[in-house]
Amino acid sequence: MRKLFAIIGHPVAHSLSPRFQQAAFEDVGLDAAYLPFDIAPEKLSEAIDALRTLGVSGFNVTIPHKEAIIPLLDEISPTARELGAVNTVIANDGQLSGDNTDAPGFQTSLETFLATNNLVLPSAAVVFGAGGSARAVLWALARLNVKRILIINRTRERGDALARSLPFLPKDVRTFALDDPSWAEEVHWGATPSPPTRSSGAQGKGGALLINTLSLRAFEGSDTPFPPLWNIPLASSVLLDLSYVSRRPGSQEAGGVTPFLSMGRPFRAPCQNGLGMLLMQGALAFRLWTGQTPSLAAMEEALRQATGQDNLWKSL
Ligand SMILES: NC(=O)c1ccc[n+]([C@@H]2O[C@H](COP(=O)([O-])OP(=O)(O)OC[C@H]3O[C@@H](n4cnc5c(N)ncnc54)[C@H](OP(=O)(O)O)[C@@H]3O)[C@@H](O)[C@H]2O)c1
């Protein structure tokens, strides 16, 4: 019988997951359908019952259900428990087990991006945002042994609360408000205005990894929406955005240079949008559901067709 996989969220129509998961199922010859279901928060419990009844084999969970779903599941993995968020559910004879592939997906994506562009991990990481995806990013940074982390958020208290709630973080974590530019003094920007490369031998000495997890709303309403980056040497930084929505006049499209990344472009700073993380979290979910390794090439090709972005790993 045809297997059913799904993604639940609200909204979910924009999700690219059905495109590349379906491609991965077809590539391995598994008779499966992967469908999006828009579930309002007050319907979440009913929807989970319905998915059990339908005999779903597995599903992804996106905004705003990643935390709320936890008490509705039969068990959750140590990673999902540590992060307090589930983005992947595996079903076995009606038993639902929650996991989190966002965090390892971000880590794998970052490692692939650095290797592809011959870069080493900068010595400091600056995380903009303190929401659900910032937790996944911080988990990966801790795993990668990044020693100095700055968390910058509109509401500084939320940044403080986030730092306190994650026991795996390194000691050297500081929080700032988004409108306080003094965080830049906490980063050693390096003598040479270029990000550390493997061939330069500048093993993680200078510059910073600047990671945006703020929602697109933070970039609305101005041509120069992000004052905190005006006065820092962006040329020695690496910019990553979890968002993959580029804004072109009159439209919002997936793929390409996001508003955050557009700040690094004039300085030729290496830039990557969130499509790499999206792909890697999806590949890890696929493996949890099927026990098989999906073809990244097939998944990437589906994303290429959906977004027009040629390469997820080369700097934009
Ligand atoms: N590539 C991927 O696979 C992937 C995976 C997960 C998420 N994402 C993307 O990551 C982004 C964030 O997701 P999330 O789940 O972390 O969202 P979230 O939990 O809602 O967090 C949103 C963050 O944006 C900030 N923010 C919202 N409106 C703002 C404004 N007007 N001005 C300044 N700051 C504002 C919030 O600050 P306050 O704390 O002050 O409210 C918070 O730090 C989204 O674009 C999402 O699509 C991508």
mmCIF file of N, CA and C in Angstrom, residues 64-190:
data_model
loop_
_atom_site.group_PDB
_atom_site.id
_atom_site.type_symbol
_atom_site.label_atom_id
_atom_site.label_comp_id
_atom_site.label_asym_id
_atom_site.label_seq_id
_atom_site.Cartn_x
_atom_site.Cartn_y
_atom_site.Cartn_z
ATOM 1 N N PRO A 64 3.583 26.839 13.649
ATOM 2 C CA PRO A 64 3.944 27.136 15.040
ATOM 3 C C PRO A 64 3.844 25.919 15.973
ATOM 4 N N HIS A 65 4.012 24.703 15.461
ATOM 5 C CA HIS A 65 3.669 23.513 16.266
ATOM 6 C C HIS A 65 4.856 22.797 16.909
ATOM 7 N N LYS A 66 6.092 23.291 16.692
ATOM 8 C CA LYS A 66 7.267 22.488 17.074
ATOM 9 C C LYS A 66 7.353 22.209 18.576
ATOM 10 N N GLU A 67 6.867 23.146 19.395
ATOM 11 C CA GLU A 67 6.893 22.912 20.852
ATOM 12 C C GLU A 67 5.582 22.276 21.316
ATOM 13 N N ALA A 68 4.473 22.782 20.776
ATOM 14 C CA ALA A 68 3.151 22.345 21.257
ATOM 15 C C ALA A 68 2.896 20.867 21.005
ATOM 16 N N ILE A 69 3.589 20.290 20.039
ATOM 17 C CA ILE A 69 3.312 18.884 19.706
ATOM 18 C C ILE A 69 3.899 17.919 20.747
ATOM 19 N N ILE A 70 4.871 18.367 21.519
ATOM 20 C CA ILE A 70 5.613 17.431 22.390
ATOM 21 C C ILE A 70 4.700 16.607 23.305
ATOM 22 N N PRO A 71 3.769 17.230 24.045
ATOM 23 C CA PRO A 71 2.936 16.397 24.937
ATOM 24 C C PRO A 71 1.977 15.463 24.203
ATOM 25 N N LEU A 72 1.834 15.637 22.902
ATOM 26 C CA LEU A 72 0.911 14.791 22.139
ATOM 27 C C LEU A 72 1.593 13.536 21.586
ATOM 28 N N LEU A 73 2.916 13.422 21.819
ATOM 29 C CA LEU A 73 3.676 12.295 21.257
ATOM 30 C C LEU A 73 3.917 11.227 22.315
ATOM 31 N N ASP A 74 4.261 10.007 21.870
ATOM 32 C CA ASP A 74 4.485 8.910 22.821
ATOM 33 C C ASP A 74 5.883 8.947 23.407
ATOM 34 N N GLU A 75 6.846 9.407 22.606
ATOM 35 C CA GLU A 75 8.222 9.551 23.136
ATOM 36 C C GLU A 75 8.952 10.595 22.319
ATOM 37 N N ILE A 76 10.017 11.182 22.899
ATOM 38 C CA ILE A 76 10.841 12.096 22.108
ATOM 39 C C ILE A 76 12.321 11.777 22.326
ATOM 40 N N SER A 77 13.124 12.116 21.329
ATOM 41 C CA SER A 77 14.553 11.790 21.349
ATOM 42 C C SER A 77 15.289 12.711 22.323
ATOM 43 N N PRO A 78 16.496 12.325 22.740
ATOM 44 C CA PRO A 78 17.273 13.199 23.621
ATOM 45 C C PRO A 78 17.514 14.584 23.007
ATOM 46 N N THR A 79 17.794 14.654 21.690
ATOM 47 C CA THR A 79 18.047 15.964 21.053
ATOM 48 C C THR A 79 16.794 16.840 21.108
ATOM 49 N N ALA A 80 15.649 16.245 20.791
ATOM 50 C CA ALA A 80 14.400 17.024 20.821
ATOM 51 C C ALA A 80 14.100 17.488 22.242
ATOM 52 N N ARG A 81 14.431 16.620 23.214
ATOM 53 C CA ARG A 81 14.190 16.995 24.620
ATOM 54 C C ARG A 81 15.104 18.155 25.021
ATOM 55 N N GLU A 82 16.384 18.070 24.621
ATOM 56 C CA GLU A 82 17.347 19.126 24.945
ATOM 57 C C GLU A 82 16.916 20.462 24.359
ATOM 58 N N LEU A 83 16.352 20.406 23.134
ATOM 59 C CA LEU A 83 15.990 21.631 22.432
ATOM 60 C C LEU A 83 14.575 22.091 22.749
ATOM 61 N N GLY A 84 13.759 21.195 23.297
ATOM 62 C CA GLY A 84 12.359 21.540 23.564
ATOM 63 C C GLY A 84 11.580 21.771 22.286
ATOM 64 N N ALA A 85 11.979 21.110 21.203
ATOM 65 C CA ALA A 85 11.284 21.300 19.916
ATOM 66 C C ALA A 85 11.415 20.039 19.066
ATOM 67 N N VAL A 86 10.321 19.731 18.353
ATOM 68 C CA VAL A 86 10.276 18.557 17.472
ATOM 69 C C VAL A 86 9.972 19.043 16.057
ATOM 70 N N ASN A 87 10.761 18.587 15.079
ATOM 71 C CA ASN A 87 10.414 18.914 13.683
ATOM 72 C C ASN A 87 10.185 17.666 12.834
ATOM 73 N N THR A 88 10.423 16.478 13.441
ATOM 74 C CA THR A 88 10.257 15.228 12.691
ATOM 75 C C THR A 88 9.585 14.202 13.594
ATOM 76 N N VAL A 89 8.534 13.554 13.079
ATOM 77 C CA VAL A 89 7.856 12.509 13.856
ATOM 78 C C VAL A 89 7.912 11.207 13.058
ATOM 79 N N ILE A 90 8.310 10.140 13.754
ATOM 80 C CA ILE A 90 8.396 8.815 13.135
ATOM 81 C C ILE A 90 7.242 7.989 13.712
ATOM 82 N N ALA A 91 6.490 7.315 12.832
ATOM 83 C CA ALA A 91 5.352 6.514 13.303
ATOM 84 C C ALA A 91 5.645 5.033 13.131
ATOM 85 N N ASN A 92 5.378 4.277 14.194
ATOM 86 C CA ASN A 92 5.569 2.825 14.173
ATOM 87 C C ASN A 92 4.378 2.178 14.845
ATOM 88 N N ASP A 93 3.542 1.481 14.078
ATOM 89 C CA ASP A 93 2.335 0.848 14.631
ATOM 90 C C ASP A 93 1.542 1.822 15.503
ATOM 91 N N GLY A 94 1.379 3.034 15.027
ATOM 92 C CA GLY A 94 0.573 4.015 15.758
ATOM 93 C C GLY A 94 1.311 4.734 16.876
ATOM 94 N N GLN A 95 2.533 4.280 17.197
ATOM 95 C CA GLN A 95 3.348 4.961 18.219
ATOM 96 C C GLN A 95 4.073 6.126 17.554
ATOM 97 N N LEU A 96 3.965 7.316 18.122
ATOM 98 C CA LEU A 96 4.593 8.483 17.508
ATOM 99 C C LEU A 96 5.805 8.917 18.326
ATOM 100 N N SER A 97 6.936 9.012 17.609
ATOM 101 C CA SER A 97 8.179 9.352 18.282
ATOM 102 C C SER A 97 8.754 10.632 17.654
ATOM 103 N N GLY A 98 9.036 11.641 18.492
ATOM 104 C CA GLY A 98 9.484 12.951 17.988
ATOM 105 C C GLY A 98 10.984 13.091 18.020
ATOM 106 N N ASP A 99 11.528 13.742 17.007
ATOM 107 C CA ASP A 99 12.975 13.995 16.956
ATOM 108 C C ASP A 99 13.197 15.412 16.437
ATOM 109 N N ASN A 100 14.445 15.853 16.454
ATOM 110 C CA ASN A 100 14.766 17.176 15.929
ATOM 111 C C ASN A 100 15.933 17.055 14.951
ATOM 112 N N THR A 101 15.644 17.295 13.670
ATOM 113 C CA THR A 101 16.721 17.256 12.666
ATOM 114 C C THR A 101 17.131 18.665 12.237
ATOM 115 N N ASP A 102 16.450 19.706 12.763
ATOM 116 C CA ASP A 102 16.857 21.085 12.434
ATOM 117 C C ASP A 102 18.284 21.345 12.904
ATOM 118 N N ALA A 103 18.572 20.915 14.149
ATOM 119 C CA ALA A 103 19.866 21.240 14.743
ATOM 120 C C ALA A 103 21.019 20.503 14.035
ATOM 121 N N PRO A 104 20.966 19.165 13.907
ATOM 122 C CA PRO A 104 22.034 18.511 13.138
ATOM 123 C C PRO A 104 22.012 18.898 11.666
ATOM 124 N N GLY A 105 20.832 19.249 11.134
ATOM 125 C CA GLY A 105 20.752 19.691 9.735
ATOM 126 C C GLY A 105 21.494 21.006 9.546
ATOM 127 N N PHE A 106 21.348 21.926 10.508
ATOM 128 C CA PHE A 106 22.087 23.187 10.423
ATOM 129 C C PHE A 106 23.586 22.913 10.520
ATOM 130 N N GLN A 107 23.951 22.017 11.438
ATOM 131 C CA GLN A 107 25.387 21.723 11.618
ATOM 132 C C GLN A 107 25.994 21.152 10.320
ATOM 133 N N THR A 108 25.319 20.186 9.717
ATOM 134 C CA THR A 108 25.838 19.570 8.492
ATOM 135 C C THR A 108 25.906 20.583 7.355
ATOM 136 N N SER A 109 24.891 21.432 7.292
ATOM 137 C CA SER A 109 24.865 22.446 6.242
ATOM 138 C C SER A 109 26.031 23.424 6.411
ATOM 139 N N LEU A 110 26.258 23.850 7.639
ATOM 140 C CA LEU A 110 27.361 24.789 7.901
ATOM 141 C C LEU A 110 28.702 24.135 7.544
ATOM 142 N N GLU A 111 28.880 22.882 7.956
ATOM 143 C CA GLU A 111 30.151 22.194 7.658
ATOM 144 C C GLU A 111 30.358 22.060 6.146
ATOM 145 N N THR A 112 29.281 21.733 5.439
ATOM 146 C CA THR A 112 29.390 21.577 3.978
ATOM 147 C C THR A 112 29.708 22.909 3.320
ATOM 148 N N PHE A 113 29.066 23.981 3.800
ATOM 149 C CA PHE A 113 29.305 25.311 3.238
ATOM 150 C C PHE A 113 30.758 25.742 3.451
ATOM 151 N N LEU A 114 31.270 25.541 4.666
ATOM 152 C CA LEU A 114 32.648 25.945 4.955
ATOM 153 C C LEU A 114 33.625 25.144 4.089
ATOM 154 N N ALA A 115 33.399 23.826 3.990
ATOM 155 C CA ALA A 115 34.318 22.986 3.207
ATOM 156 C C ALA A 115 34.263 23.366 1.722
ATOM 157 N N THR A 116 33.062 23.585 1.200
ATOM 158 C CA THR A 116 32.919 23.909 -0.228
ATOM 159 C C THR A 116 33.633 25.209 -0.581
ATOM 160 N N ASN A 117 33.630 26.160 0.358
ATOM 161 C CA ASN A 117 34.201 27.477 0.067
ATOM 162 C C ASN A 117 35.588 27.668 0.690
ATOM 163 N N ASN A 118 36.175 26.529 1.125
ATOM 164 C CA ASN A 118 37.547 26.550 1.639
ATOM 165 C C ASN A 118 37.707 27.505 2.833
ATOM 166 N N LEU A 119 36.697 27.510 3.706
ATOM 167 C CA LEU A 119 36.722 28.410 4.865
ATOM 168 C C LEU A 119 36.891 27.603 6.141
ATOM 169 N N VAL A 120 37.436 28.236 7.173
ATOM 170 C CA VAL A 120 37.432 27.594 8.488
ATOM 171 C C VAL A 120 36.408 28.312 9.365
ATOM 172 N N LEU A 121 36.004 27.633 10.393
ATOM 173 C CA LEU A 121 35.010 28.195 11.305
ATOM 174 C C LEU A 121 35.603 29.416 12.020
ATOM 175 N N PRO A 122 34.985 30.610 11.901
ATOM 176 C CA PRO A 122 35.509 31.766 12.638
ATOM 177 C C PRO A 122 35.497 31.533 14.149
ATOM 178 N N SER A 123 36.241 32.355 14.858
ATOM 179 C CA SER A 123 36.419 32.101 16.290
ATOM 180 C C SER A 123 35.211 32.533 17.122
ATOM 181 N N ALA A 124 34.387 33.411 16.577
ATOM 182 C CA ALA A 124 33.208 33.862 17.322
ATOM 183 C C ALA A 124 31.976 33.713 16.441
ATOM 184 N N ALA A 125 30.845 33.457 17.096
ATOM 185 C CA ALA A 125 29.587 33.392 16.349
ATOM 186 C C ALA A 125 28.614 34.393 16.950
ATOM 187 N N VAL A 126 27.916 35.102 16.073
ATOM 188 C CA VAL A 126 26.920 36.076 16.502
ATOM 189 C C VAL A 126 25.571 35.590 15.980
ATOM 190 N N VAL A 127 24.669 35.286 16.902
ATOM 191 C CA VAL A 127 23.360 34.744 16.513
ATOM 192 C C VAL A 127 22.322 35.842 16.692
ATOM 193 N N PHE A 128 21.696 36.256 15.606
ATOM 194 C CA PHE A 128 20.623 37.244 15.681
ATOM 195 C C PHE A 128 19.302 36.500 15.835
ATOM 196 N N GLY A 129 18.626 36.722 16.975
ATOM 197 C CA GLY A 129 17.358 36.063 17.222
ATOM 198 C C GLY A 129 17.445 35.134 18.411
ATOM 199 N N ALA A 130 16.304 34.911 19.048
ATOM 200 C CA ALA A 130 16.264 34.044 20.230
ATOM 201 C C ALA A 130 14.997 33.193 20.206
ATOM 202 N N GLY A 131 14.534 32.865 19.001
ATOM 203 C CA GLY A 131 13.338 32.039 18.874
ATOM 204 C C GLY A 131 13.707 30.569 18.742
ATOM 205 N N GLY A 132 12.763 29.789 18.185
ATOM 206 C CA GLY A 132 12.950 28.341 18.085
ATOM 207 C C GLY A 132 14.167 27.954 17.262
ATOM 208 N N SER A 133 14.384 28.620 16.134
ATOM 209 C CA SER A 133 15.496 28.190 15.282
ATOM 210 C C SER A 133 16.837 28.619 15.867
ATOM 211 N N ALA A 134 16.861 29.674 16.684
ATOM 212 C CA ALA A 134 18.114 30.056 17.352
ATOM 213 C C ALA A 134 18.580 28.921 18.266
ATOM 214 N N ARG A 135 17.643 28.211 18.876
ATOM 215 C CA ARG A 135 18.013 27.072 19.745
ATOM 216 C C ARG A 135 18.760 26.018 18.937
ATOM 217 N N ALA A 136 18.241 25.716 17.739
ATOM 218 C CA ALA A 136 18.891 24.701 16.890
ATOM 219 C C ALA A 136 20.293 25.165 16.501
ATOM 220 N N VAL A 137 20.427 26.438 16.163
ATOM 221 C CA VAL A 137 21.730 26.987 15.768
ATOM 222 C C VAL A 137 22.715 26.892 16.938
ATOM 223 N N LEU A 138 22.257 27.245 18.131
ATOM 224 C CA LEU A 138 23.140 27.238 19.304
ATOM 225 C C LEU A 138 23.591 25.811 19.639
ATOM 226 N N TRP A 139 22.701 24.854 19.473
ATOM 227 C CA TRP A 139 23.044 23.440 19.687
ATOM 228 C C TRP A 139 24.196 23.055 18.769
ATOM 229 N N ALA A 140 24.087 23.446 17.484
ATOM 230 C CA ALA A 140 25.130 23.091 16.509
ATOM 231 C C ALA A 140 26.442 23.808 16.832
ATOM 232 N N LEU A 141 26.369 25.085 17.224
ATOM 233 C CA LEU A 141 27.593 25.832 17.535
ATOM 234 C C LEU A 141 28.318 25.201 18.723
ATOM 235 N N ALA A 142 27.536 24.742 19.707
ATOM 236 C CA ALA A 142 28.144 24.077 20.863
ATOM 237 C C ALA A 142 28.822 22.780 20.420
ATOM 238 N N ARG A 143 28.147 22.020 19.538
ATOM 239 C CA ARG A 143 28.732 20.778 19.020
ATOM 240 C C ARG A 143 30.033 21.030 18.263
ATOM 241 N N LEU A 144 30.067 22.167 17.551
ATOM 242 C CA LEU A 144 31.257 22.501 16.748
ATOM 243 C C LEU A 144 32.338 23.156 17.595
ATOM 244 N N ASN A 145 32.042 23.245 18.895
ATOM 245 C CA ASN A 145 33.036 23.735 19.843
ATOM 246 C C ASN A 145 33.369 25.219 19.656
ATOM 247 N N VAL A 146 32.391 26.007 19.214
ATOM 248 C CA VAL A 146 32.590 27.457 19.119
ATOM 249 C C VAL A 146 32.616 28.000 20.545
ATOM 250 N N LYS A 147 33.680 28.726 20.870
ATOM 251 C CA LYS A 147 33.877 29.085 22.282
ATOM 252 C C LYS A 147 33.168 30.383 22.674
ATOM 253 N N ARG A 148 33.079 31.323 21.719
ATOM 254 C CA ARG A 148 32.487 32.625 22.064
ATOM 255 C C ARG A 148 31.220 32.842 21.229
ATOM 256 N N ILE A 149 30.101 33.048 21.920
ATOM 257 C CA ILE A 149 28.827 33.216 21.211
ATOM 258 C C ILE A 149 28.123 34.463 21.732
ATOM 259 N N LEU A 150 27.668 35.306 20.808
ATOM 260 C CA LEU A 150 26.859 36.462 21.181
ATOM 261 C C LEU A 150 25.435 36.228 20.672
ATOM 262 N N ILE A 151 24.468 36.468 21.542
ATOM 263 C CA ILE A 151 23.058 36.334 21.132
ATOM 264 C C ILE A 151 22.455 37.737 21.120
ATOM 265 N N ILE A 152 21.906 38.138 19.980
ATOM 266 C CA ILE A 152 21.401 39.509 19.837
ATOM 267 C C ILE A 152 19.935 39.450 19.458
ATOM 268 N N ASN A 153 19.100 40.045 20.297
ATOM 269 C CA ASN A 153 17.656 39.924 20.054
ATOM 270 C C ASN A 153 16.950 41.235 20.367
ATOM 271 N N ARG A 154 15.834 41.462 19.664
ATOM 272 C CA ARG A 154 15.026 42.668 19.926
ATOM 273 C C ARG A 154 14.728 42.775 21.416
ATOM 274 N N THR A 155 14.247 41.665 21.987
ATOM 275 C CA THR A 155 13.964 41.628 23.412
ATOM 276 C C THR A 155 15.147 40.943 24.095
ATOM 277 N N ARG A 156 15.999 41.730 24.733
ATOM 278 C CA ARG A 156 17.214 41.136 25.301
ATOM 279 C C ARG A 156 16.878 40.071 26.347
ATOM 280 N N GLU A 157 15.804 40.308 27.113
ATOM 281 C CA GLU A 157 15.427 39.349 28.170
ATOM 282 C C GLU A 157 15.184 37.961 27.565
ATOM 283 N N ARG A 158 14.628 37.946 26.341
ATOM 284 C CA ARG A 158 14.374 36.647 25.716
ATOM 285 C C ARG A 158 15.705 35.969 25.361
ATOM 286 N N GLY A 159 16.680 36.785 24.975
ATOM 287 C CA GLY A 159 18.025 36.249 24.722
ATOM 288 C C GLY A 159 18.627 35.681 25.998
ATOM 289 N N ASP A 160 18.471 36.423 27.109
ATOM 290 C CA ASP A 160 18.987 35.949 28.404
ATOM 291 C C ASP A 160 18.322 34.624 28.792
ATOM 292 N N ALA A 161 17.002 34.585 28.644
ATOM 293 C CA ALA A 161 16.266 33.373 29.031
ATOM 294 C C ALA A 161 16.702 32.186 28.180
ATOM 295 N N LEU A 162 16.941 32.450 26.897
ATOM 296 C CA LEU A 162 17.379 31.370 26.007
ATOM 297 C C LEU A 162 18.737 30.829 26.459
ATOM 298 N N ALA A 163 19.674 31.747 26.720
ATOM 299 C CA ALA A 163 21.029 31.327 27.134
ATOM 300 C C ALA A 163 20.960 30.511 28.427
ATOM 301 N N ARG A 164 20.088 30.933 29.355
ATOM 302 C CA ARG A 164 19.972 30.218 30.639
ATOM 303 C C ARG A 164 19.377 28.826 30.467
ATOM 304 N N SER A 165 18.527 28.688 29.428
ATOM 305 C CA SER A 165 17.770 27.430 29.311
ATOM 306 C C SER A 165 18.552 26.326 28.584
ATOM 307 N N LEU A 166 19.729 26.663 28.039
ATOM 308 C CA LEU A 166 20.460 25.662 27.255
ATOM 309 C C LEU A 166 21.747 25.266 27.974
ATOM 310 N N PRO A 167 21.728 24.164 28.715
ATOM 311 C CA PRO A 167 22.868 23.790 29.548
ATOM 312 C C PRO A 167 24.112 23.428 28.743
ATOM 313 N N PHE A 168 23.945 23.129 27.450
ATOM 314 C CA PHE A 168 25.086 22.689 26.653
ATOM 315 C C PHE A 168 25.916 23.843 26.101
ATOM 316 N N LEU A 169 25.509 25.106 26.349
ATOM 317 C CA LEU A 169 26.243 26.234 25.771
ATOM 318 C C LEU A 169 27.604 26.417 26.438
ATOM 319 N N PRO A 170 28.604 26.957 25.684
ATOM 320 C CA PRO A 170 29.887 27.251 26.319
ATOM 321 C C PRO A 170 29.721 28.367 27.340
ATOM 322 N N LYS A 171 30.764 28.573 28.164
ATOM 323 C CA LYS A 171 30.672 29.594 29.222
ATOM 324 C C LYS A 171 30.574 31.007 28.660
ATOM 325 N N ASP A 172 31.303 31.216 27.545
ATOM 326 C CA ASP A 172 31.439 32.573 27.021
ATOM 327 C C ASP A 172 30.277 32.934 26.092
ATOM 328 N N VAL A 173 29.100 33.144 26.686
ATOM 329 C CA VAL A 173 27.921 33.557 25.919
ATOM 330 C C VAL A 173 27.462 34.899 26.460
ATOM 331 N N ARG A 174 27.287 35.872 25.575
ATOM 332 C CA ARG A 174 26.812 37.176 26.022
ATOM 333 C C ARG A 174 25.591 37.570 25.218
ATOM 334 N N THR A 175 24.715 38.349 25.830
ATOM 335 C CA THR A 175 23.491 38.745 25.133
ATOM 336 C C THR A 175 23.431 40.264 24.990
ATOM 337 N N PHE A 176 22.816 40.717 23.911
ATOM 338 C CA PHE A 176 22.680 42.145 23.627
ATOM 339 C C PHE A 176 21.299 42.395 23.030
ATOM 340 N N ALA A 177 20.869 43.662 23.152
ATOM 341 C CA ALA A 177 19.634 44.059 22.462
ATOM 342 C C ALA A 177 19.987 44.406 21.016
ATOM 343 N N LEU A 178 19.032 44.221 20.126
ATOM 344 C CA LEU A 178 19.255 44.448 18.692
ATOM 345 C C LEU A 178 19.698 45.881 18.399
ATOM 346 N N ASP A 179 19.241 46.849 19.216
ATOM 347 C CA ASP A 179 19.600 48.237 18.929
ATOM 348 C C ASP A 179 20.854 48.688 19.695
ATOM 349 N N ASP A 180 21.603 47.729 20.255
ATOM 350 C CA ASP A 180 22.835 48.070 20.982
ATOM 351 C C ASP A 180 24.046 47.617 20.157
ATOM 352 N N PRO A 181 24.734 48.552 19.467
ATOM 353 C CA PRO A 181 25.824 48.146 18.563
ATOM 354 C C PRO A 181 27.113 47.760 19.294
ATOM 355 N N SER A 182 27.122 47.836 20.633
ATOM 356 C CA SER A 182 28.384 47.598 21.348
ATOM 357 C C SER A 182 28.848 46.139 21.265
ATOM 358 N N TRP A 183 27.994 45.233 20.800
ATOM 359 C CA TRP A 183 28.411 43.832 20.683
ATOM 360 C C TRP A 183 29.623 43.686 19.772
ATOM 361 N N ALA A 184 29.759 44.614 18.794
ATOM 362 C CA ALA A 184 30.843 44.478 17.808
ATOM 363 C C ALA A 184 32.211 44.535 18.483
ATOM 364 N N GLU A 185 32.276 45.189 19.659
ATOM 365 C CA GLU A 185 33.565 45.277 20.365
ATOM 366 C C GLU A 185 33.977 43.929 20.970
ATOM 367 N N GLU A 186 33.054 43.009 21.035
ATOM 368 C CA GLU A 186 33.334 41.702 21.642
ATOM 369 C C GLU A 186 33.956 40.720 20.656
ATOM 370 N N VAL A 187 34.080 41.135 19.381
ATOM 371 C CA VAL A 187 34.601 40.228 18.361
ATOM 372 C C VAL A 187 35.988 40.687 17.948
ATOM 373 N N HIS A 188 36.924 39.726 17.872
ATOM 374 C CA HIS A 188 38.242 40.051 17.320
ATOM 375 C C HIS A 188 38.129 39.919 15.800
ATOM 376 N N TRP A 189 38.150 41.085 15.116
ATOM 377 C CA TRP A 189 37.835 41.036 13.681
ATOM 378 C C TRP A 189 39.019 40.613 12.825
ATOM 379 N N GLY A 190 40.210 40.521 13.406
ATOM 380 C CA GLY A 190 41.371 40.059 12.642
ATOM 381 C C GLY A 190 42.049 41.203 11.911
#
